[in-house]
Short mmCIF file of C-alpha atoms and ligand atoms in Angstrom, two decimals:
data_model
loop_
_atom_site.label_atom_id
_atom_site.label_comp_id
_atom_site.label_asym_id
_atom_site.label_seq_id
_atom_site.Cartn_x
_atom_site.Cartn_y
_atom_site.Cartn_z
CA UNK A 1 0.00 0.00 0.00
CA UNK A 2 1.47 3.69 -1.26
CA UNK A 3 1.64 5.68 2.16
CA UNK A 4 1.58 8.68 -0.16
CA UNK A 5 -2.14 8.14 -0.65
CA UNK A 6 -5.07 9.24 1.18
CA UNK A 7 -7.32 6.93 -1.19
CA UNK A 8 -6.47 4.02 -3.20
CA UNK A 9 -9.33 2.02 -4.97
CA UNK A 10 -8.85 -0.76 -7.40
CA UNK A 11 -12.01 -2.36 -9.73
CA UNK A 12 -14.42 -0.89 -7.40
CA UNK A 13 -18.10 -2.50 -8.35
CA UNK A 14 -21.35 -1.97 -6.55
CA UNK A 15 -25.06 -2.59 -8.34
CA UNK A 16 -28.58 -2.05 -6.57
CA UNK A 17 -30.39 -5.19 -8.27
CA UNK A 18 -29.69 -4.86 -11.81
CA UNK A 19 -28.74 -1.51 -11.60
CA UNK A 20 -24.87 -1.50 -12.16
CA UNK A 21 -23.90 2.23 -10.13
CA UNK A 22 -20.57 1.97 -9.91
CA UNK A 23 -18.81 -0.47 -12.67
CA UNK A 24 -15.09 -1.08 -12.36
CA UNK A 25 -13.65 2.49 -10.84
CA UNK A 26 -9.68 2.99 -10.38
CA UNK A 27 -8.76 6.01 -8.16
CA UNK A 28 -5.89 7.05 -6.61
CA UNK A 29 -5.54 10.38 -4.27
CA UNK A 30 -2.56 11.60 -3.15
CA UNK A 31 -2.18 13.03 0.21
CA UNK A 32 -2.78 16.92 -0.03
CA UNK A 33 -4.27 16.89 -3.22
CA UNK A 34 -7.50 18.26 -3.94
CA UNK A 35 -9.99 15.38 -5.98
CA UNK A 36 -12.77 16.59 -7.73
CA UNK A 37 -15.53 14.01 -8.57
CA UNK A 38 -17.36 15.41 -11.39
CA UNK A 39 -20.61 13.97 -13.40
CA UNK A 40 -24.18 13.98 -13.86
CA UNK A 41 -27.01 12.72 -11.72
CA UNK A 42 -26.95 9.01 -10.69
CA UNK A 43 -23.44 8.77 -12.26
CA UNK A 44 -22.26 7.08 -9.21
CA UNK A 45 -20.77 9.78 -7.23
CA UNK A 46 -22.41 9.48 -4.02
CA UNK A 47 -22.37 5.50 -4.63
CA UNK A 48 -18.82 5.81 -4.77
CA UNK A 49 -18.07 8.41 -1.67
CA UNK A 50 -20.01 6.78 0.73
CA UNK A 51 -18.67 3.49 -0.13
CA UNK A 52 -15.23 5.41 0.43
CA UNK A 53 -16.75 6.57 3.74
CA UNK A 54 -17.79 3.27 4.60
CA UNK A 55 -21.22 4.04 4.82
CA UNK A 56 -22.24 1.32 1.90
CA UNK A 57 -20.70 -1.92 1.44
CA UNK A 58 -19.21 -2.53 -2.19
CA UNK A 59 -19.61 -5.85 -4.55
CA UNK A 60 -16.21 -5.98 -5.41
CA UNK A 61 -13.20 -4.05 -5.80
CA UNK A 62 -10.29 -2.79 -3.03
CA UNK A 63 -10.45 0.20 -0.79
CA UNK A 64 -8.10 2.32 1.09
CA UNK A 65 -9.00 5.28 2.96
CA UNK A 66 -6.24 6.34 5.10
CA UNK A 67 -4.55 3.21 4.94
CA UNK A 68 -7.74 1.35 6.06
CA UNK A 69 -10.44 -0.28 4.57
CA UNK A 70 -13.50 0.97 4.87
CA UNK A 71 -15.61 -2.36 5.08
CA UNK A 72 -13.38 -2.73 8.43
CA UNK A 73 -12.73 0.11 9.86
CA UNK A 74 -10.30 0.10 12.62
CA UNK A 75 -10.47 2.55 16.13
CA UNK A 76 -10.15 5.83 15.32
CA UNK A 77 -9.96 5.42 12.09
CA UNK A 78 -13.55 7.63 11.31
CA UNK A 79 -12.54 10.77 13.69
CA UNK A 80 -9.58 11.34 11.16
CA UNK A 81 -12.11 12.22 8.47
CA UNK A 82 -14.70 15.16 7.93
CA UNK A 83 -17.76 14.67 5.54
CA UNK A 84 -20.39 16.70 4.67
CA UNK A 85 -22.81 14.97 3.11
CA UNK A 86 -25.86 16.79 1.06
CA UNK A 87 -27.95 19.26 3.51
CA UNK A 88 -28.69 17.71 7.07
CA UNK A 89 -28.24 21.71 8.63
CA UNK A 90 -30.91 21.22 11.14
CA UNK A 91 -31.08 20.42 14.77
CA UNK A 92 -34.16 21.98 15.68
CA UNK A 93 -33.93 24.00 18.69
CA UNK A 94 -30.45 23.72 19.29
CA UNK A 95 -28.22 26.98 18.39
CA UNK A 96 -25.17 27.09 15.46
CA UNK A 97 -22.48 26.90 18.66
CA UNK A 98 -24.63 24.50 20.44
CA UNK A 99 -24.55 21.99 17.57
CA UNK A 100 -21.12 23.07 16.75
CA UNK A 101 -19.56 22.38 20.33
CA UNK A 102 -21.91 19.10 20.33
CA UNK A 103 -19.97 17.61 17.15
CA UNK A 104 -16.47 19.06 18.67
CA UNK A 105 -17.20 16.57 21.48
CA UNK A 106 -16.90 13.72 19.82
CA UNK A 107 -13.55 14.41 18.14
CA UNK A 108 -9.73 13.39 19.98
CA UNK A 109 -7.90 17.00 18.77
CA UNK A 110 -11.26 19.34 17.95
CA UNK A 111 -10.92 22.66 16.85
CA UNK A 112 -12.05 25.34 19.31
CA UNK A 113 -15.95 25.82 17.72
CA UNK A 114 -16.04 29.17 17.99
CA UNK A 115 -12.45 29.15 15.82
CA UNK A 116 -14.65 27.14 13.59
CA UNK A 117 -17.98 29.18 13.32
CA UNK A 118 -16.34 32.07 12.55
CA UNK A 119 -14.79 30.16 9.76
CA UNK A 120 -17.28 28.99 8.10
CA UNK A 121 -18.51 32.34 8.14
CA UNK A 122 -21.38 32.19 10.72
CA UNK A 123 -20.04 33.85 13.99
CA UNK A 124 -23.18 36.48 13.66
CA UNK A 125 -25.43 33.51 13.74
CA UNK A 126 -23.81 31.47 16.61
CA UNK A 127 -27.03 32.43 18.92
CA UNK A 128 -29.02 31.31 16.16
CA UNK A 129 -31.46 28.23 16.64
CA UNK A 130 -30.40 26.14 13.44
CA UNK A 131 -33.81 25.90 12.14
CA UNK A 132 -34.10 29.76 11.72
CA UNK A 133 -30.86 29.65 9.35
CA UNK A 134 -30.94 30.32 5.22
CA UNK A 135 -30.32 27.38 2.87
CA UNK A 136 -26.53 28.54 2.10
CA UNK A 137 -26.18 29.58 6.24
CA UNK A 138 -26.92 25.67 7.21
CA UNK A 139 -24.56 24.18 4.70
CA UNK A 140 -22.22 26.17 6.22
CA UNK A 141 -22.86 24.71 9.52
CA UNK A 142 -22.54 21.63 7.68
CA UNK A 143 -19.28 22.50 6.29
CA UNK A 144 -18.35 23.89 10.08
CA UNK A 145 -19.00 19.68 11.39
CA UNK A 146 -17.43 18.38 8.91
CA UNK A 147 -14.36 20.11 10.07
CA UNK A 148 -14.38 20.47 13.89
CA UNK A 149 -12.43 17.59 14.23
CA UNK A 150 -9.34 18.74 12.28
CA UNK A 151 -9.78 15.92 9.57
CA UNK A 152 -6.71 14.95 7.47
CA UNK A 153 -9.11 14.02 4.50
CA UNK A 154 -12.07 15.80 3.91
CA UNK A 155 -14.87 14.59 1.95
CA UNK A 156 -17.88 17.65 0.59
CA UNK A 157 -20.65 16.16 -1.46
CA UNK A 158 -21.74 19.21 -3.73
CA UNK A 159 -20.79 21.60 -0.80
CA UNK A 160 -21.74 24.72 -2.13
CA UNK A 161 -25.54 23.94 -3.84
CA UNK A 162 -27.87 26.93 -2.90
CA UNK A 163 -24.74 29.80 -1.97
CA UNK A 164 -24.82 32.51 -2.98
CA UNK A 165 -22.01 34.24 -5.41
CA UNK A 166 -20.31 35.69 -2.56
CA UNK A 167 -20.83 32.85 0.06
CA UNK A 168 -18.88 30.40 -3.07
CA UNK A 169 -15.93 32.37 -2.86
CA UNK A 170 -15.45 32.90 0.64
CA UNK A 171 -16.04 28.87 0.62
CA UNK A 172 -13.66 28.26 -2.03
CA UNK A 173 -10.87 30.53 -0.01
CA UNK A 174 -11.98 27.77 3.24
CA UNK A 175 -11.05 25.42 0.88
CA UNK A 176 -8.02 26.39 -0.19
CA UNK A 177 -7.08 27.96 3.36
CA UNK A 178 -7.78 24.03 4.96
CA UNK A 179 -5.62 22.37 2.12
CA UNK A 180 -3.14 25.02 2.36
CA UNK A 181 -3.12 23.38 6.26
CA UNK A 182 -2.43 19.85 4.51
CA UNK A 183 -6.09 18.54 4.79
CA UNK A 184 -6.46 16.15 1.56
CA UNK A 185 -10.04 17.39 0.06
CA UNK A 186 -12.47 14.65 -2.26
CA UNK A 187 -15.07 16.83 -3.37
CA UNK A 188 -17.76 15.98 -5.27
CA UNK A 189 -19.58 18.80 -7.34
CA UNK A 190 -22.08 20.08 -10.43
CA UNK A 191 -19.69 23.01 -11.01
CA UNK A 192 -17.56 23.38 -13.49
CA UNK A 193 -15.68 26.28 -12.74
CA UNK A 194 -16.18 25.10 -8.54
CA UNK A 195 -13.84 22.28 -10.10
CA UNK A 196 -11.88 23.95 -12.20
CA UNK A 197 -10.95 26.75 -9.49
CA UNK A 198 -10.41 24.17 -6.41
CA UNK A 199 -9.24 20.74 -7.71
CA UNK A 200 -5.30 19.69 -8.35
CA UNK A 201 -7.17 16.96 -10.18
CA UNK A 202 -10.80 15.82 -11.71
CA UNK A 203 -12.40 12.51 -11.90
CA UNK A 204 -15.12 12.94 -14.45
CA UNK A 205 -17.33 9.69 -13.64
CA UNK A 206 -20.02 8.80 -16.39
CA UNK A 207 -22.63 5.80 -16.05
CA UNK A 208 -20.49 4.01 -13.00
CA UNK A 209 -17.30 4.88 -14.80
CA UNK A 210 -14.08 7.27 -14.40
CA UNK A 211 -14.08 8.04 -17.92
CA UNK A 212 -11.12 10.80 -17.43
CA UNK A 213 -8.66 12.05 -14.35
CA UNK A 214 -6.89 15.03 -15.57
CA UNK A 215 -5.89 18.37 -13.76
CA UNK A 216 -8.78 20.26 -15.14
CA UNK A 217 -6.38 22.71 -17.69
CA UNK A 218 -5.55 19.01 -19.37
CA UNK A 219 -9.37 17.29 -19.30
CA UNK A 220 -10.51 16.49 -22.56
CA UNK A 221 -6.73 17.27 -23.94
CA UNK A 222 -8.02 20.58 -24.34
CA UNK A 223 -4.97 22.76 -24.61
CA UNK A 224 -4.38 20.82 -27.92
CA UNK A 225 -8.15 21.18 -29.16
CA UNK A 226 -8.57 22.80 -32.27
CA UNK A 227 -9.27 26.56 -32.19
CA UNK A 228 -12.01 28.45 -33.91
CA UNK A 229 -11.04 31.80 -35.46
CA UNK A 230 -14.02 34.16 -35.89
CA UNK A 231 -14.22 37.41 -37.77
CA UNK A 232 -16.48 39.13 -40.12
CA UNK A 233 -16.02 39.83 -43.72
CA UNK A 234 -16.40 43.73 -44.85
CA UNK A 235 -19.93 43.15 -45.89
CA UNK A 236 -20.66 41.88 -42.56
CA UNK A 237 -21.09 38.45 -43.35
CA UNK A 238 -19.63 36.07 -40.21
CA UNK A 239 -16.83 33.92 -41.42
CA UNK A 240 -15.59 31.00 -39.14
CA UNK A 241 -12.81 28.45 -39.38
CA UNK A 242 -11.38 25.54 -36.84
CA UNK A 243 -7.33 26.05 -37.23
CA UNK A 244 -4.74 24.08 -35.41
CA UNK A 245 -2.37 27.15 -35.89
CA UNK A 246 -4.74 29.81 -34.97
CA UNK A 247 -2.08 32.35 -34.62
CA UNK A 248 -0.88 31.65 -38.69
CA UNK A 249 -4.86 32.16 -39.73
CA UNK A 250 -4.80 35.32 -37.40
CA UNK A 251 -1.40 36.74 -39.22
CA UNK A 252 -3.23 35.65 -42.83
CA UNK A 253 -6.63 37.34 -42.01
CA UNK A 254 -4.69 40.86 -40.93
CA UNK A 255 -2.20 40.85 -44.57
CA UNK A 256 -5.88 39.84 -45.97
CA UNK A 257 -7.67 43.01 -44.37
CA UNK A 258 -4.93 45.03 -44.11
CA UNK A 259 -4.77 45.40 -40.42
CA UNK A 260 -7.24 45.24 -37.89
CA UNK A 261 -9.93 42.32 -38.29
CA UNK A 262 -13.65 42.85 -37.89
CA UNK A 263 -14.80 41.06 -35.32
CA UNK A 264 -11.85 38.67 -34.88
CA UNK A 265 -12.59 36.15 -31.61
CA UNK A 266 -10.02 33.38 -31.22
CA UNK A 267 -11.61 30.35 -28.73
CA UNK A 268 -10.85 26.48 -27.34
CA UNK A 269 -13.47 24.86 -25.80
CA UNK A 270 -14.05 25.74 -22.64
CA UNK A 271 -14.37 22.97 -19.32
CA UNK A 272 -17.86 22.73 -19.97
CA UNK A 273 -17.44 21.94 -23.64
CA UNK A 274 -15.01 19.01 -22.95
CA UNK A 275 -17.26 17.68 -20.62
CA UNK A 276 -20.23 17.65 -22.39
CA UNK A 277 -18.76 15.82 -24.76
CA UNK A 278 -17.08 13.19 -22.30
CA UNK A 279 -20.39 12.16 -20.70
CA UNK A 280 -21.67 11.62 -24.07
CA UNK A 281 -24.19 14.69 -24.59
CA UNK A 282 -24.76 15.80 -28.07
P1 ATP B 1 -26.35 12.88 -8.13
O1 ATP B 1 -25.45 13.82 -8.82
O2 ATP B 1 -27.75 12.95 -8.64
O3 ATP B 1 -26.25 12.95 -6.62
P2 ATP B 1 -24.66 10.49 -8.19
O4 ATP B 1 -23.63 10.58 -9.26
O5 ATP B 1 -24.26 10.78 -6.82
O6 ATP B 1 -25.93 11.37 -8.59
P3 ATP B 1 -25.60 7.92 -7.18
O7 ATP B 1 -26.46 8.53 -6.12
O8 ATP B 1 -24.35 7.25 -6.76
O9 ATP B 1 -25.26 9.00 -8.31
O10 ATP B 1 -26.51 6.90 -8.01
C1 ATP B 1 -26.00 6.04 -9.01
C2 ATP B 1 -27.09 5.08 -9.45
O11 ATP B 1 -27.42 4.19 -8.38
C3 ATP B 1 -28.39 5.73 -9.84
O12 ATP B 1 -28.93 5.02 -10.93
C4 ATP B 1 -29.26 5.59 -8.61
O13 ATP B 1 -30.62 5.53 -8.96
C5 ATP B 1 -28.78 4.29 -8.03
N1 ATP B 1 -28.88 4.27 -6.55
C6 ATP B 1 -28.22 5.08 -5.69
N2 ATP B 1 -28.50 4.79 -4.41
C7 ATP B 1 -29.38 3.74 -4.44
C8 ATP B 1 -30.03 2.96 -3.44
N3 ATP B 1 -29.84 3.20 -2.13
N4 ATP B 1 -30.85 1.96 -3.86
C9 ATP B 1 -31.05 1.72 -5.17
N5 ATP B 1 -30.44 2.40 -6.16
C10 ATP B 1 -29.63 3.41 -5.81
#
């Protein structure tokens, strides 16, 4: 077993009845790395993190997680990891730093929760009774128990559905801040650009199946994908052309005009581009 990796899964298989969810997934994550887990609904993401949390049991397949296996968990071994899973948020009557300090209690080394509240961005609402908080305000409690308990690997399942603009970046910079720390991060997430600004690396899982790990500048080889040059003729018309020397069309089109192109635009495809195309959407 690599000690340099926080996860380590080999032919991991795991089917509700006939339904195959997760068929035949190879992962590896290093240790400080941010993972993002990228694909559509009932791709297998959640299958394949809570399986990784040991909260399912798999068909087939081997699993590390912090050197353990998941399906065996040894002492100690679950108070080393944070997870967030998608919205729980509410405890009823109980305040933010109630719930908070609660959670803290349960961990060996726990962050002091009021260190943690105002973290998360909540210190304003640390009086508040949970149920009274906004969508984006209780998955920020959730993010807030997922790390109390210092975690070296932290798992977020679509952490930041229902934030707002500003709320996404502050989350992002916890993100980054807690990595910066050393915690290893699997996240899993809708957003393109949430992956594309966060993860050292993306998983994009299709239909059970890692069908690409790149760092996200490399997915779909798109730093190599043709360009399309853009521009309009003098009359007007729009003129378009894919090039694999963009730059040589560019130089062409100004000798052709003379100078200055109308309405030159020079594009790759963008994350979202590649992506459609990997999980097969026309
Ligand atoms: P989403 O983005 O919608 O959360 P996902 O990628 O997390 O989707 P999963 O929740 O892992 O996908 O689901 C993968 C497949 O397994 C889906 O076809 C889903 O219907 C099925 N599935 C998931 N959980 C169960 C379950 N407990 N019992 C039966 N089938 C399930």
């Amino acid at each position: 077993m690599d000690e340099e990796l926080a996860i380590s899964v080999r032919g991991l298989r795991k089917a509700y009845g006939d339904n195959v969810a997760v068929a035949g997934v190879d992962l590896a994550v290093r240790r400080g790395e941010v993972f993002a887990l990228l694909g559509p609904n009932g791709a297998g993401k959640t299958t394949t993190v809570e399986i990784l949390e040991g909260y399912r049991q798999r068909d087939a397949g081997e699993v590390h997680v912090l050197g353990v296996d998941p399906a065996h968990p040894s002492p100690g071994w679950r108070a080393r990891m944070g997870i967030v899973l998608q919205g729980t948020g509410e405890f009823d009557e109980l305040t933010v730093a109630e719930v908070v300090r609660h959670f803290s209690a349960f961990y060996p080394d726990a962050e002091d929760p009021a260190k943690v509240i105002e973290r998360v961005g909540l210190a304003d609402k640390a009086k508040a009774r949970t149920h009274t908080l906004s969508g984006g305000q209780k998955r920020r409690l959730d993010v807030a128990l997922g790390i109390v308990g210092r975690p070296e690997l932290l798992f977020l399942d679509e952490p930041t559905t229902g934030f707002d603009p500003e709320a996404r970046r502050e989350f992002w910079e916890l993100i980054r801040d807690l990595n910066a720390a050393g915690t290893t991060i699997l996240l899993t997430t809708h957003y393109l650009d949430e992956a594309e600004t966060l993860a050292d690396r993306v998983g994009v899982i299709a239909a059970g199946r890692l069908v690409e790990v790149a760092p996200p500048s490399r997915l779909g080889n798109r730093q190599e994908a043709m360009a399309t040059v853009s521009w309009r003729t003098p009359d007007g018309v729009a003129e378009s052309a894919e090039s694999a020397t963009p730059t040589a069309l560019v130089a062409e089109l100004a000798a052709r005009y003379g100078g200055e192109v109308p309405g030159l635009t020079v594009t790759r495809p963008t994350l979202e581009d590649v992506y459609l195309r990997m999980i097969g959407h026309r």
